[in-house]
Coordinates of C-alpha atoms and ligand atoms in Angstrom, one line a residue:
M24 CA -2.3 30.9 5.7
H25 CA -4.2 33.4 7.8
G26 CA -6.6 32.9 10.7
D27 CA -8.2 29.5 10.9
A28 CA -7.4 28.5 7.3
P29 CA -5.5 25.2 7.3
H30 CA -2.3 24.8 5.4
V31 CA -3.7 21.8 3.7
A32 CA -7.2 20.6 3.0
I33 CA -7.4 16.9 2.5
V34 CA -10.4 15.9 0.5
G35 CA -11.4 12.3 1.3
G36 CA -11.2 10.5 4.6
G37 CA -10.4 7.1 3.3
P38 CA -7.1 5.4 4.3
V39 CA -5.0 7.7 2.0
G40 CA -6.6 10.9 3.3
L41 CA -6.2 9.8 6.9
A42 CA -2.6 8.8 6.4
T43 CA -1.9 12.2 4.8
A44 CA -3.3 13.9 7.9
I45 CA -1.0 11.8 10.1
E46 CA 2.1 12.6 8.1
L47 CA 1.3 16.3 8.0
G48 CA 0.1 16.4 11.6
L49 CA 3.2 14.7 12.9
R50 CA 5.1 17.6 11.3
G51 CA 2.9 20.2 12.9
I52 CA 1.3 21.2 9.6
S53 CA -2.3 22.3 10.1
C54 CA -4.7 20.3 8.0
V55 CA -8.4 19.4 7.8
V56 CA -9.8 16.2 6.4
L57 CA -13.1 16.6 4.6
E58 CA -15.0 13.4 4.3
Q59 CA -18.5 13.2 2.8
G60 CA -19.4 10.0 4.7
D61 CA -20.0 9.5 8.4
G62 CA -16.7 7.7 9.0
Q63 CA -18.2 4.2 9.2
V64 CA -16.3 1.6 7.1
G65 CA -18.9 -0.9 5.8
N66 CA -16.9 -2.9 3.4
A67 CA -13.3 -4.2 3.8
K68 CA -12.0 -3.5 0.4
F69 CA -8.4 -4.2 1.3
V70 CA -7.0 -6.6 3.9
D71 CA -3.2 -6.8 3.4
I72 CA -0.8 -4.2 4.6
N73 CA 2.6 -4.7 3.0
M74 CA 6.0 -4.4 4.5
R75 CA 6.7 -0.8 3.4
T76 CA 3.3 0.4 4.7
M77 CA 4.0 -1.5 7.9
E78 CA 7.3 0.4 8.2
F79 CA 5.3 3.7 8.0
C80 CA 2.8 2.3 10.5
R81 CA 5.8 1.7 12.8
R82 CA 6.8 5.4 12.3
W83 CA 3.3 6.4 13.2
G84 CA 3.3 4.2 16.4
I85 CA 0.6 1.9 15.3
A86 CA 2.4 -1.1 13.8
D87 CA 1.7 -3.4 16.8
E88 CA -1.9 -2.5 16.8
V89 CA -2.3 -3.1 13.0
R90 CA -0.5 -6.4 13.2
D91 CA -2.1 -7.7 16.4
R92 CA -5.6 -6.4 16.3
G93 CA -6.5 -7.0 12.7
F94 CA -6.6 -10.7 12.2
N95 CA -6.7 -14.0 14.1
P96 CA -2.9 -14.6 14.2
D97 CA -3.4 -18.4 14.4
Y98 CA -5.4 -18.8 11.2
A99 CA -3.2 -20.8 8.8
Q100 CA -2.5 -19.2 5.4
D101 CA -2.4 -22.4 3.2
L102 CA -3.2 -21.8 -0.5
I103 CA -5.9 -24.3 -1.2
Y104 CA -7.4 -25.1 -4.6
V105 CA -10.6 -27.1 -4.8
T106 CA -13.5 -27.9 -7.1
T107 CA -15.7 -26.9 -4.2
L108 CA -14.9 -26.8 -0.5
T109 CA -16.8 -30.0 0.1
G110 CA -15.5 -31.5 -3.2
Y111 CA -12.1 -32.4 -4.6
L112 CA -8.8 -31.0 -3.4
L113 CA -6.7 -29.9 -6.4
G114 CA -3.7 -28.4 -4.8
R115 CA -2.3 -27.1 -1.5
Q116 CA 0.7 -25.1 -0.5
P117 CA 1.0 -25.1 3.3
F118 CA 1.8 -21.7 4.8
P119 CA 2.0 -20.9 8.5
A120 CA -0.4 -18.7 10.3
F121 CA 0.5 -15.0 10.7
S122 CA 1.7 -15.7 14.3
Q123 CA 4.3 -18.1 12.8
F124 CA 5.4 -15.7 10.1
R125 CA 9.0 -14.6 10.6
T126 CA 10.0 -11.1 9.8
P127 CA 12.4 -11.1 6.8
P128 CA 15.9 -9.8 7.5
T129 CA 15.3 -6.9 5.1
T130 CA 12.6 -5.1 7.2
P131 CA 11.7 -4.5 10.8
E132 CA 8.0 -5.1 10.0
R133 CA 6.5 -8.2 8.4
I134 CA 3.3 -7.9 6.4
A135 CA 0.1 -7.9 8.3
R136 CA -3.5 -8.7 7.5
C137 CA -5.6 -5.9 8.8
P138 CA -9.0 -5.4 7.1
Q139 CA -10.0 -1.9 6.2
T140 CA -12.8 -2.1 8.8
I141 CA -10.1 -2.1 11.5
F142 CA -7.2 -0.3 9.7
D143 CA -9.2 2.9 8.9
P144 CA -10.4 3.4 12.5
I145 CA -6.8 3.0 13.8
L146 CA -5.7 5.7 11.3
R147 CA -8.6 7.9 12.3
R148 CA -7.8 7.7 16.0
T149 CA -4.2 8.4 15.3
A150 CA -5.0 11.4 13.2
E151 CA -7.6 12.7 15.7
A152 CA -5.0 12.7 18.5
L153 CA -2.7 15.2 16.6
P154 CA -3.3 18.8 17.5
A155 CA -2.7 20.0 14.0
V156 CA -5.3 17.8 12.5
R157 CA -9.1 18.4 12.2
L158 CA -11.5 15.8 10.9
R159 CA -14.8 16.9 9.4
Y160 CA -17.3 14.2 8.4
Q161 CA -20.5 14.6 6.4
T162 CA -18.7 17.3 4.5
R163 CA -18.5 17.0 0.8
C164 CA -16.1 19.2 -1.3
E165 CA -18.0 20.3 -4.4
R166 CA -15.5 22.6 -6.0
V167 CA -12.0 23.9 -5.8
S168 CA -10.7 27.1 -7.4
Q169 CA -7.1 28.3 -7.0
D170 CA -5.2 31.5 -7.2
G171 CA -1.6 32.4 -6.5
D172 CA -2.0 32.4 -2.7
G173 CA -4.2 29.3 -2.1
V174 CA -7.3 27.3 -2.9
T175 CA -10.9 28.0 -2.2
L176 CA -13.0 24.9 -1.5
T177 CA -16.8 24.9 -1.7
L178 CA -18.1 22.6 0.9
V179 CA -21.6 21.1 1.5
D180 CA -22.8 19.7 4.8
T181 CA -24.4 16.4 3.6
A182 CA -26.8 16.3 6.5
T183 CA -28.2 19.8 6.2
G184 CA -27.2 20.9 2.7
K185 CA -25.6 24.0 4.1
R186 CA -22.8 25.4 2.0
E187 CA -19.7 27.2 3.0
E188 CA -16.3 28.2 1.6
L189 CA -13.0 27.1 3.0
R190 CA -9.6 28.6 2.2
A191 CA -6.5 26.4 2.3
G192 CA -2.9 26.7 1.1
Y193 CA -2.9 23.3 -0.7
V194 CA -5.3 20.5 -1.5
A195 CA -4.5 16.8 -1.1
C196 CA -7.1 15.2 -3.3
C197 CA -7.7 11.7 -1.8
E198 CA -11.2 11.2 -3.2
G199 CA -10.7 7.7 -4.4
A200 CA -11.3 6.3 -7.9
N201 CA -14.3 8.5 -8.8
S202 CA -12.5 11.8 -8.1
S203 CA -14.6 14.7 -9.1
I204 CA -11.8 17.2 -8.4
R205 CA -9.6 15.3 -10.9
E206 CA -12.3 15.6 -13.5
T207 CA -13.0 19.3 -12.9
L208 CA -9.2 20.0 -13.2
G209 CA -9.4 18.3 -16.6
I210 CA -6.9 15.6 -15.6
G211 CA -7.5 12.5 -17.7
L212 CA -6.7 8.9 -17.0
D213 CA -4.1 7.0 -19.1
G214 CA -4.1 3.2 -19.4
A215 CA -6.3 0.3 -20.4
G216 CA -9.4 1.6 -18.5
T217 CA -11.9 -0.9 -17.0
L218 CA -10.6 -4.4 -17.4
S219 CA -13.6 -6.2 -16.0
L220 CA -16.5 -6.0 -13.6
N221 CA -16.2 -8.3 -10.6
A222 CA -18.2 -9.0 -7.5
N223 CA -17.4 -9.4 -3.8
V224 CA -19.7 -11.0 -1.3
V225 CA -18.9 -10.5 2.4
F226 CA -20.6 -13.1 4.5
F227 CA -20.7 -14.1 8.2
S228 CA -20.6 -17.7 9.1
E229 CA -19.7 -19.4 12.4
E230 CA -19.7 -22.8 10.9
F231 CA -17.8 -22.2 7.7
L232 CA -14.7 -24.1 8.8
R233 CA -16.7 -27.0 10.3
V234 CA -18.7 -27.6 7.1
H235 CA -15.8 -28.6 4.9
D236 CA -12.6 -30.7 5.5
K237 CA -10.0 -28.5 3.8
G238 CA -8.9 -26.7 6.9
P239 CA -8.1 -22.9 7.2
G240 CA -6.5 -21.1 4.3
F241 CA -7.1 -19.0 1.3
Y242 CA -9.3 -21.0 -1.1
T243 CA -9.6 -20.9 -4.9
A244 CA -12.3 -22.8 -6.7
I245 CA -11.7 -24.2 -10.2
G246 CA -14.8 -25.4 -12.0
P247 CA -15.6 -26.5 -15.5
E248 CA -15.1 -22.9 -16.7
G249 CA -11.8 -22.6 -14.9
R250 CA -10.9 -20.5 -11.9
W251 CA -14.1 -18.7 -11.0
A252 CA -13.9 -17.6 -7.3
S253 CA -11.8 -17.3 -4.2
V254 CA -12.7 -17.1 -0.5
L255 CA -10.5 -15.1 1.9
A256 CA -10.7 -14.9 5.7
I257 CA -11.3 -11.3 6.6
D258 CA -10.8 -11.7 10.4
G259 CA -9.8 -15.3 10.6
G260 CA -12.9 -16.2 12.5
T261 CA -16.4 -15.6 11.2
L262 CA -16.2 -13.1 8.4
W263 CA -15.4 -14.2 4.9
R264 CA -15.0 -12.6 1.5
L265 CA -16.0 -14.4 -1.7
Q266 CA -14.6 -12.8 -4.8
L267 CA -16.1 -13.8 -8.1
T268 CA -13.1 -13.6 -10.4
K269 CA -14.9 -14.4 -13.6
P270 CA -16.0 -11.1 -15.2
F271 CA -19.5 -9.9 -14.5
E272 CA -21.8 -8.5 -17.2
T273 CA -23.9 -6.3 -15.0
T274 CA -23.7 -4.1 -12.0
V275 CA -26.9 -5.5 -10.5
F276 CA -26.2 -8.1 -7.9
P277 CA -29.3 -9.3 -6.0
K278 CA -28.7 -10.9 -2.6
A279 CA -30.2 -14.2 -3.7
D280 CA -27.6 -14.5 -6.4
A281 CA -24.9 -13.7 -3.9
E282 CA -26.2 -16.5 -1.6
A283 CA -26.2 -18.9 -4.5
W284 CA -22.6 -18.2 -5.3
V285 CA -21.6 -18.8 -1.7
R286 CA -23.4 -22.1 -1.7
R287 CA -21.8 -23.1 -5.0
F288 CA -18.3 -22.4 -3.5
M289 CA -19.1 -24.6 -0.5
G290 CA -20.7 -27.3 -2.6
R291 CA -23.8 -27.5 -0.4
D292 CA -26.0 -25.3 1.8
F293 CA -24.8 -24.1 5.2
A294 CA -25.6 -21.4 7.8
F295 CA -24.3 -18.0 6.6
E296 CA -25.5 -14.5 6.3
V297 CA -24.6 -12.2 3.5
R298 CA -23.4 -8.8 4.9
S299 CA -22.6 -7.1 1.6
A300 CA -22.6 -7.8 -2.1
I301 CA -21.0 -5.3 -4.4
V302 CA -19.9 -5.2 -8.0
W303 CA -16.7 -3.3 -8.6
S304 CA -14.6 -2.3 -11.6
R305 CA -11.2 -3.7 -12.1
R306 CA -9.2 -0.9 -13.6
E307 CA -5.8 -0.2 -15.0
V308 CA -5.4 3.6 -15.1
V309 CA -3.0 6.3 -14.0
A310 CA -3.8 10.0 -13.9
A311 CA -2.2 11.9 -16.7
S312 CA -0.9 14.3 -14.1
Y313 CA -0.6 14.0 -10.3
R314 CA -0.8 17.8 -9.8
S315 CA -2.5 20.9 -11.0
G316 CA -1.0 24.0 -9.3
R317 CA -1.8 23.7 -5.6
V318 CA -3.9 20.5 -5.9
F319 CA -2.2 17.1 -5.7
L320 CA -3.7 13.7 -6.4
L321 CA -2.9 10.8 -4.2
G322 CA -4.1 7.2 -3.8
D323 CA -6.9 5.8 -6.0
A324 CA -7.6 9.4 -7.3
A325 CA -4.1 9.1 -9.0
H326 CA -4.1 5.4 -9.9
Q327 CA -6.5 2.5 -10.0
L328 CA -5.1 -1.1 -10.0
S329 CA -6.5 -4.5 -10.2
P330 CA -6.6 -5.7 -6.5
T331 CA -4.5 -8.8 -7.5
G332 CA -1.4 -8.5 -5.4
G333 CA -2.9 -6.0 -2.9
F334 CA -0.8 -3.1 -4.3
G335 CA -3.6 -0.4 -4.3
L336 CA -3.6 1.0 -0.8
N337 CA 0.1 0.4 -0.4
T338 CA 0.9 2.5 -3.5
G339 CA -1.3 5.2 -2.1
I340 CA 0.6 5.2 1.2
G341 CA 3.8 5.6 -0.8
D342 CA 2.3 8.7 -2.4
V343 CA 1.4 10.1 1.0
T344 CA 4.9 9.7 2.5
N345 CA 6.5 11.2 -0.6
L346 CA 4.3 14.3 -0.7
A347 CA 3.8 15.1 3.0
W348 CA 7.4 16.0 3.8
K349 CA 7.7 18.1 0.6
L350 CA 4.5 20.1 1.4
A351 CA 5.8 20.6 5.0
A352 CA 9.2 21.7 3.7
V353 CA 7.6 24.3 1.4
I354 CA 5.2 25.5 4.1
D355 CA 8.0 25.7 6.6
G356 CA 10.1 27.7 4.1
W357 CA 13.0 25.5 3.4
G358 CA 11.6 23.6 0.4
G359 CA 12.7 25.0 -3.0
P360 CA 10.6 25.4 -6.2
E361 CA 11.5 22.0 -7.6
L362 CA 10.3 20.1 -4.6
L363 CA 6.6 19.9 -5.2
P364 CA 6.9 19.1 -8.9
S365 CA 9.2 16.2 -7.9
Y366 CA 6.1 14.5 -6.4
E367 CA 4.8 13.6 -9.8
A368 CA 8.3 13.0 -11.2
E369 CA 8.9 10.4 -8.5
R370 CA 5.5 8.8 -7.9
K371 CA 3.9 8.6 -11.3
P372 CA 6.5 6.1 -12.6
I373 CA 5.8 4.0 -9.5
G374 CA 2.1 4.2 -10.0
T375 CA 2.5 3.2 -13.7
Q376 CA 4.7 0.3 -12.7
N377 CA 2.5 -1.0 -10.0
V378 CA -0.7 -0.7 -12.1
A379 CA 0.9 -2.8 -14.8
A380 CA 2.2 -5.4 -12.3
A381 CA -1.3 -5.7 -10.8
T382 CA -2.8 -6.4 -14.2
G383 CA 0.0 -8.9 -15.0
R384 CA -0.9 -10.7 -11.7
W385 CA -4.5 -10.8 -12.7
Q386 CA -3.8 -12.2 -16.2
H387 CA -1.6 -14.8 -14.6
N388 CA -4.2 -15.8 -12.1
E389 CA -6.9 -16.0 -14.8
A390 CA -4.9 -18.6 -16.6
V391 CA -4.5 -20.8 -13.5
G392 CA -6.1 -24.1 -14.0
G393 CA -7.1 -23.5 -17.7
T394 CA -10.6 -24.4 -18.7
P395 CA -10.9 -28.1 -17.6
G396 CA -14.6 -28.7 -18.7
P397 CA -17.3 -30.6 -16.8
A398 CA -15.3 -33.7 -16.2
I399 CA -13.4 -31.9 -13.4
L400 CA -16.5 -32.5 -11.2
E401 CA -17.1 -36.1 -12.2
S402 CA -16.0 -39.2 -10.4
G403 CA -14.3 -41.9 -12.4
A404 CA -11.2 -42.2 -14.6
E405 CA -11.8 -39.2 -16.9
G406 CA -12.5 -37.0 -13.9
D407 CA -9.4 -38.3 -12.1
R408 CA -7.3 -37.6 -15.3
V409 CA -8.6 -34.0 -15.6
R410 CA -8.0 -33.2 -12.0
A411 CA -4.5 -34.7 -12.1
D412 CA -3.7 -32.5 -15.0
V413 CA -5.0 -29.4 -13.2
S414 CA -3.2 -30.4 -10.0
A415 CA 0.1 -30.8 -11.9
A416 CA -0.2 -27.4 -13.5
L417 CA -1.1 -25.8 -10.1
Q418 CA 1.8 -27.4 -8.4
R419 CA 4.2 -25.7 -10.8
I420 CA 2.6 -22.3 -9.8
L421 CA 2.6 -23.1 -6.1
D422 CA 6.2 -24.0 -6.2
R423 CA 6.9 -20.5 -7.5
A424 CA 4.7 -18.8 -4.9
N425 CA 7.1 -19.3 -2.1
C426 CA 9.9 -17.7 -4.1
G427 CA 12.6 -18.8 -1.8
Y428 CA 11.2 -16.9 1.1
D429 CA 10.3 -19.2 4.0
Y430 CA 8.3 -16.5 5.7
G431 CA 4.8 -16.9 4.2
P432 CA 2.8 -15.9 1.2
R433 CA 2.8 -12.3 -0.1
Y434 CA 6.5 -11.9 0.1
E435 CA 6.8 -13.0 -3.5
D436 CA 6.8 -9.3 -4.6
A437 CA 9.4 -8.1 -2.1
G438 CA 11.1 -6.1 -4.9
M439 CA 7.9 -4.1 -5.5
Q440 CA 7.3 -3.6 -1.8
L441 CA 10.8 -2.4 -0.8
G442 CA 12.9 -2.0 -3.9
Y443 CA 11.2 0.8 -5.8
S444 CA 13.5 3.6 -6.8
Y445 CA 13.0 7.2 -7.8
E446 CA 15.1 7.1 -11.0
N447 CA 15.6 10.4 -12.9
S448 CA 14.3 12.4 -10.0
P449 CA 15.2 16.1 -10.0
V450 CA 15.8 16.1 -6.2
I451 CA 18.1 13.0 -6.0
V452 CA 21.8 13.1 -6.6
P453 CA 22.7 10.0 -8.6
D454 CA 26.0 8.3 -7.9
G455 CA 26.6 6.8 -11.3
T456 CA 26.0 3.2 -10.2
P457 CA 23.6 1.2 -12.4
P458 CA 20.2 0.3 -11.0
P459 CA 20.1 -3.1 -9.3
L460 CA 18.7 -6.0 -11.4
N461 CA 15.4 -5.5 -9.6
D462 CA 12.4 -7.5 -10.6
H463 CA 9.1 -7.5 -8.8
R464 CA 10.1 -10.5 -6.8
T465 CA 13.6 -9.8 -5.5
Y466 CA 14.7 -7.1 -3.2
Y467 CA 18.4 -6.2 -2.9
P468 CA 19.2 -4.2 0.2
I469 CA 21.4 -1.4 -1.2
A470 CA 21.6 2.3 -0.4
R471 CA 21.7 3.6 -4.0
P472 CA 20.3 7.1 -4.3
G473 CA 16.6 6.9 -5.1
I474 CA 15.9 3.7 -3.2
R475 CA 14.6 3.3 0.3
A476 CA 17.5 3.3 2.8
P477 CA 17.9 -0.4 3.9
H478 CA 16.9 -1.7 7.2
F479 CA 19.5 -2.7 9.8
W480 CA 18.9 -3.6 13.4
L481 CA 21.0 -1.2 15.6
D482 CA 19.9 -3.1 18.7
E483 CA 17.2 -5.6 19.5
R484 CA 14.4 -3.1 19.1
T485 CA 15.8 -0.2 17.1
S486 CA 16.0 -0.3 13.3
I487 CA 18.0 2.3 11.5
L488 CA 14.7 3.1 9.8
D489 CA 13.6 4.5 13.2
L490 CA 16.1 7.4 12.7
F491 CA 14.3 8.5 9.6
G492 CA 11.0 10.4 9.2
T493 CA 11.4 14.0 10.5
G494 CA 14.1 15.9 8.7
F495 CA 17.1 14.8 6.6
V496 CA 19.6 12.3 8.2
L497 CA 23.3 12.2 7.4
L498 CA 24.8 8.8 8.2
R499 CA 28.5 8.6 8.9
L500 CA 29.2 4.9 8.5
S501 CA 32.7 4.2 9.7
R502 CA 35.3 5.7 12.0
H503 CA 37.0 7.0 8.9
A504 CA 34.0 8.8 7.6
P505 CA 34.7 12.5 6.9
A506 CA 33.3 15.0 9.4
A507 CA 29.8 16.3 8.7
D508 CA 30.4 20.0 9.6
V509 CA 30.1 21.3 6.1
F510 CA 26.7 19.6 5.7
V511 CA 25.6 20.9 9.1
A512 CA 26.6 24.4 8.2
A513 CA 24.9 24.2 4.8
A514 CA 21.7 22.9 6.3
A515 CA 21.7 25.6 9.0
K516 CA 22.1 28.3 6.4
R517 CA 19.0 27.1 4.5
G518 CA 16.9 26.1 7.6
V519 CA 16.9 22.4 6.5
P520 CA 16.4 20.1 9.5
L521 CA 19.4 17.8 9.5
T522 CA 20.6 15.2 12.1
V523 CA 23.9 13.5 11.9
H524 CA 24.4 9.9 13.2
S525 CA 27.8 8.2 13.3
F526 CA 28.3 4.4 13.4
D527 CA 31.2 2.1 13.3
I528 CA 29.4 -1.2 12.5
P529 CA 31.1 -3.3 9.7
Q530 CA 27.8 -5.1 8.7
L531 CA 26.0 -1.8 8.4
F532 CA 28.8 -0.3 6.3
H533 CA 28.7 -3.4 4.2
I534 CA 25.0 -2.9 3.3
Y535 CA 25.2 0.9 2.8
N536 CA 28.6 0.6 1.2
R537 CA 29.5 4.3 1.5
Q538 CA 31.1 6.4 4.3
L539 CA 28.4 9.1 4.0
V540 CA 24.8 8.6 3.1
L541 CA 22.1 11.3 3.2
V542 CA 18.6 10.1 3.8
R543 CA 15.4 12.1 3.1
P544 CA 12.5 12.4 5.5
D545 CA 10.6 9.7 3.6
G546 CA 13.5 7.3 4.1
H547 CA 14.8 7.3 0.6
V548 CA 18.5 7.9 -0.1
A549 CA 19.2 11.3 -1.5
W550 CA 23.0 11.2 -1.9
R551 CA 25.9 9.0 -0.9
S552 CA 29.7 9.1 -1.3
D553 CA 32.9 8.1 0.4
E554 CA 34.1 11.7 0.4
L555 CA 32.7 15.1 1.1
P556 CA 31.2 16.7 -2.0
T557 CA 33.1 19.7 -3.4
D558 CA 30.0 21.8 -2.7
A559 CA 27.8 20.4 0.1
Q560 CA 25.6 23.4 -0.2
H561 CA 24.8 22.4 -3.8
V562 CA 23.9 18.9 -2.7
L563 CA 21.6 20.2 -0.1
D564 CA 20.0 22.6 -2.6
V565 CA 19.4 19.8 -5.1
V566 CA 17.7 17.6 -2.5
R567 CA 15.5 20.4 -1.1
G568 CA 14.5 21.3 -4.7
S569 CA 16.3 24.5 -5.1
A570 CA 19.3 23.8 -7.4
A571 CA 18.0 25.3 -10.6
Ligands
FAD610 C1 -11.8 -5.9 -4.0 C2 -10.6 -5.1 -3.6 C3 -9.6 -5.6 -2.9 C4 -8.5 -4.8 -2.5 N1 -7.5 -5.3 -1.8 C5 -6.4 -4.6 -1.5 C6 -5.4 -5.1 -0.6 O1 -5.4 -6.2 -0.1 N2 -4.3 -4.3 -0.4 C7 -4.2 -3.0 -0.9 O2 -3.2 -2.3 -0.7 N3 -5.2 -2.5 -1.7 C8 -6.3 -3.2 -2.0 N4 -7.3 -2.7 -2.7 C9 -7.3 -1.3 -3.1 C10 -7.6 -0.3 -2.0 O3 -8.9 -0.7 -1.5 C11 -7.6 1.1 -2.5 O4 -6.4 1.3 -3.1 C12 -7.8 2.1 -1.3 O5 -9.0 1.9 -0.6 C13 -7.7 3.5 -1.8 O6 -7.8 4.4 -0.7 P1 -8.1 5.9 -1.0 O7 -8.2 6.6 0.3 O8 -7.3 6.5 -2.1 O9 -9.6 5.9 -1.6 P2 -11.0 5.4 -1.0 O10 -10.8 4.3 -0.1 O11 -11.9 5.2 -2.1 O12 -11.4 6.7 -0.1 C14 -11.9 7.9 -0.7 C15 -12.7 8.6 0.3 O13 -13.0 9.9 -0.3 C16 -14.4 10.2 0.0 N5 -14.8 11.2 -1.0 C17 -14.9 11.1 -2.3 N6 -15.2 12.2 -2.9 C18 -15.3 13.2 -1.9 C19 -15.6 14.6 -1.9 N7 -15.9 15.3 -3.0 N8 -15.7 15.2 -0.7 C20 -15.5 14.5 0.5 N9 -15.2 13.2 0.5 C21 -15.1 12.5 -0.7 C22 -15.1 8.9 -0.1 O14 -16.3 8.9 0.7 C23 -14.1 7.9 0.5 O15 -14.3 7.8 1.9 C24 -8.4 -3.5 -3.0 C25 -9.5 -2.9 -3.8 C26 -10.6 -3.7 -4.1 C27 -11.7 -3.1 -4.9

């Protein structure tokens, strides 16, 4: 690009747009974030940051802050089922507070609770500190048009109404669910569409924990109609989020109604103040295409999931880390013509898979507790019998929730968080081994091409993941591993950044299970073998998207 024109214009300064700026900025790729709002985050839509996203936060140097600043670490995470908070206890699965969570052996970073109101500002500060990144708030993108050399964006200053045009090499469309760019590009949404309307009420209360006797945790209420609401601690102190899980019929949500729902959950009146009350659409959709020419869709612009499971943001961050190095490679001149198309080939199947899993989790949750009828609230023998039935059914579910991981809730989908694989990718060299018997729950640490290279502690503080992120990394994993010279020469010939690391650690070799493993900048395995390939140049050409 010429003059002041950035290489990449990022439309949308939500978490996905900001993360894109960080990934590009760390690679020295000039980019501008265009955000129509003023940068204030009013509503914490998401709260949970999963293990894989935390691993990327570690790469960006913010993992400690995200983990330690987000949430009261001593707030216990028990799953608690009640008729109301001051009513009957129906079930309880004790879980420790985040400070007691242990980090599973498969990752250097355990999950964190960091509400969007804290997470987005951390991303913003990180992006702002990078010389290659510019952030522009109160700037709405109204239109994009592209030609062979780049994209022209029509921008409007939302404060003054002033219009201008901006030229960029590529556009990362991170506009969220209601993406207008996606619509103007004529990219439709596949999937079941809107599943339900639901409501969230964020409220402030200093006395919440003192009013009831159930102790700290994540609360779910089951009434005569079944499971109807949950309350989650946003900061583990005074901010709470009531989610009405029964579908809403209307988008109108008066404050008085919101207050009445909060009181119903508690089972009596208490001192609280509603901070926000919104109705939101639970959707199950994936964009028909993730790309049109020089414009790429990421995050909610590309896929919208039921929030059950907390996969939404985390799927978006996966998009970011997949696309950013490919854009950088093409801009820097070593990425081949197949590299940018591989973004959709790799990420759309993951989006589709996660969207379906989130809906499955929702349907499962909806069925929890059945429809017990009014007796669930009554004292006496019939009430006791109904509550005992509900409790027994709940216990079967709660026993599953731990899934053998003694680390805390939300590890039950470790397979989804860490084990996703870019099967049939045009820029991965398969090694002929079958995919692991992955399900959503179980993660197998293997270094099969397409999968995230497994974590291993090299010393007390250094994970092998810390070696990945900039260019390609060739791991030589035993003293018998072939020399890497042919790869080094092939990489130098094409200008591909490649670093070689040699280890002789039996446990590491046991996990990676090959003498040579080539890892991409996003931490996924691109190729592996016990021997040098007959044509190392060809391997490098495939993985940089230039084999055709
Ligand atoms: C109730 C609820 C709970 C959730 N819980 C979780 C959770 O625990 N974990 C999780 O991973 N996910 C969760 N999610 C999903 C998560 O909130 C979203 O996936 C995430 O916010 C998507 O980020 P994004 O940056 O793609 O989009 P957004 O957050 O929607 O950001 C898009 C940004 O683009 C801006 N914008 C839009 N159009 C333009 C334009 N034309 N020009 C300039 N700017 C524009 C908007 O102002 C906005 O700031 C939850 C969602 C909901 C609704």
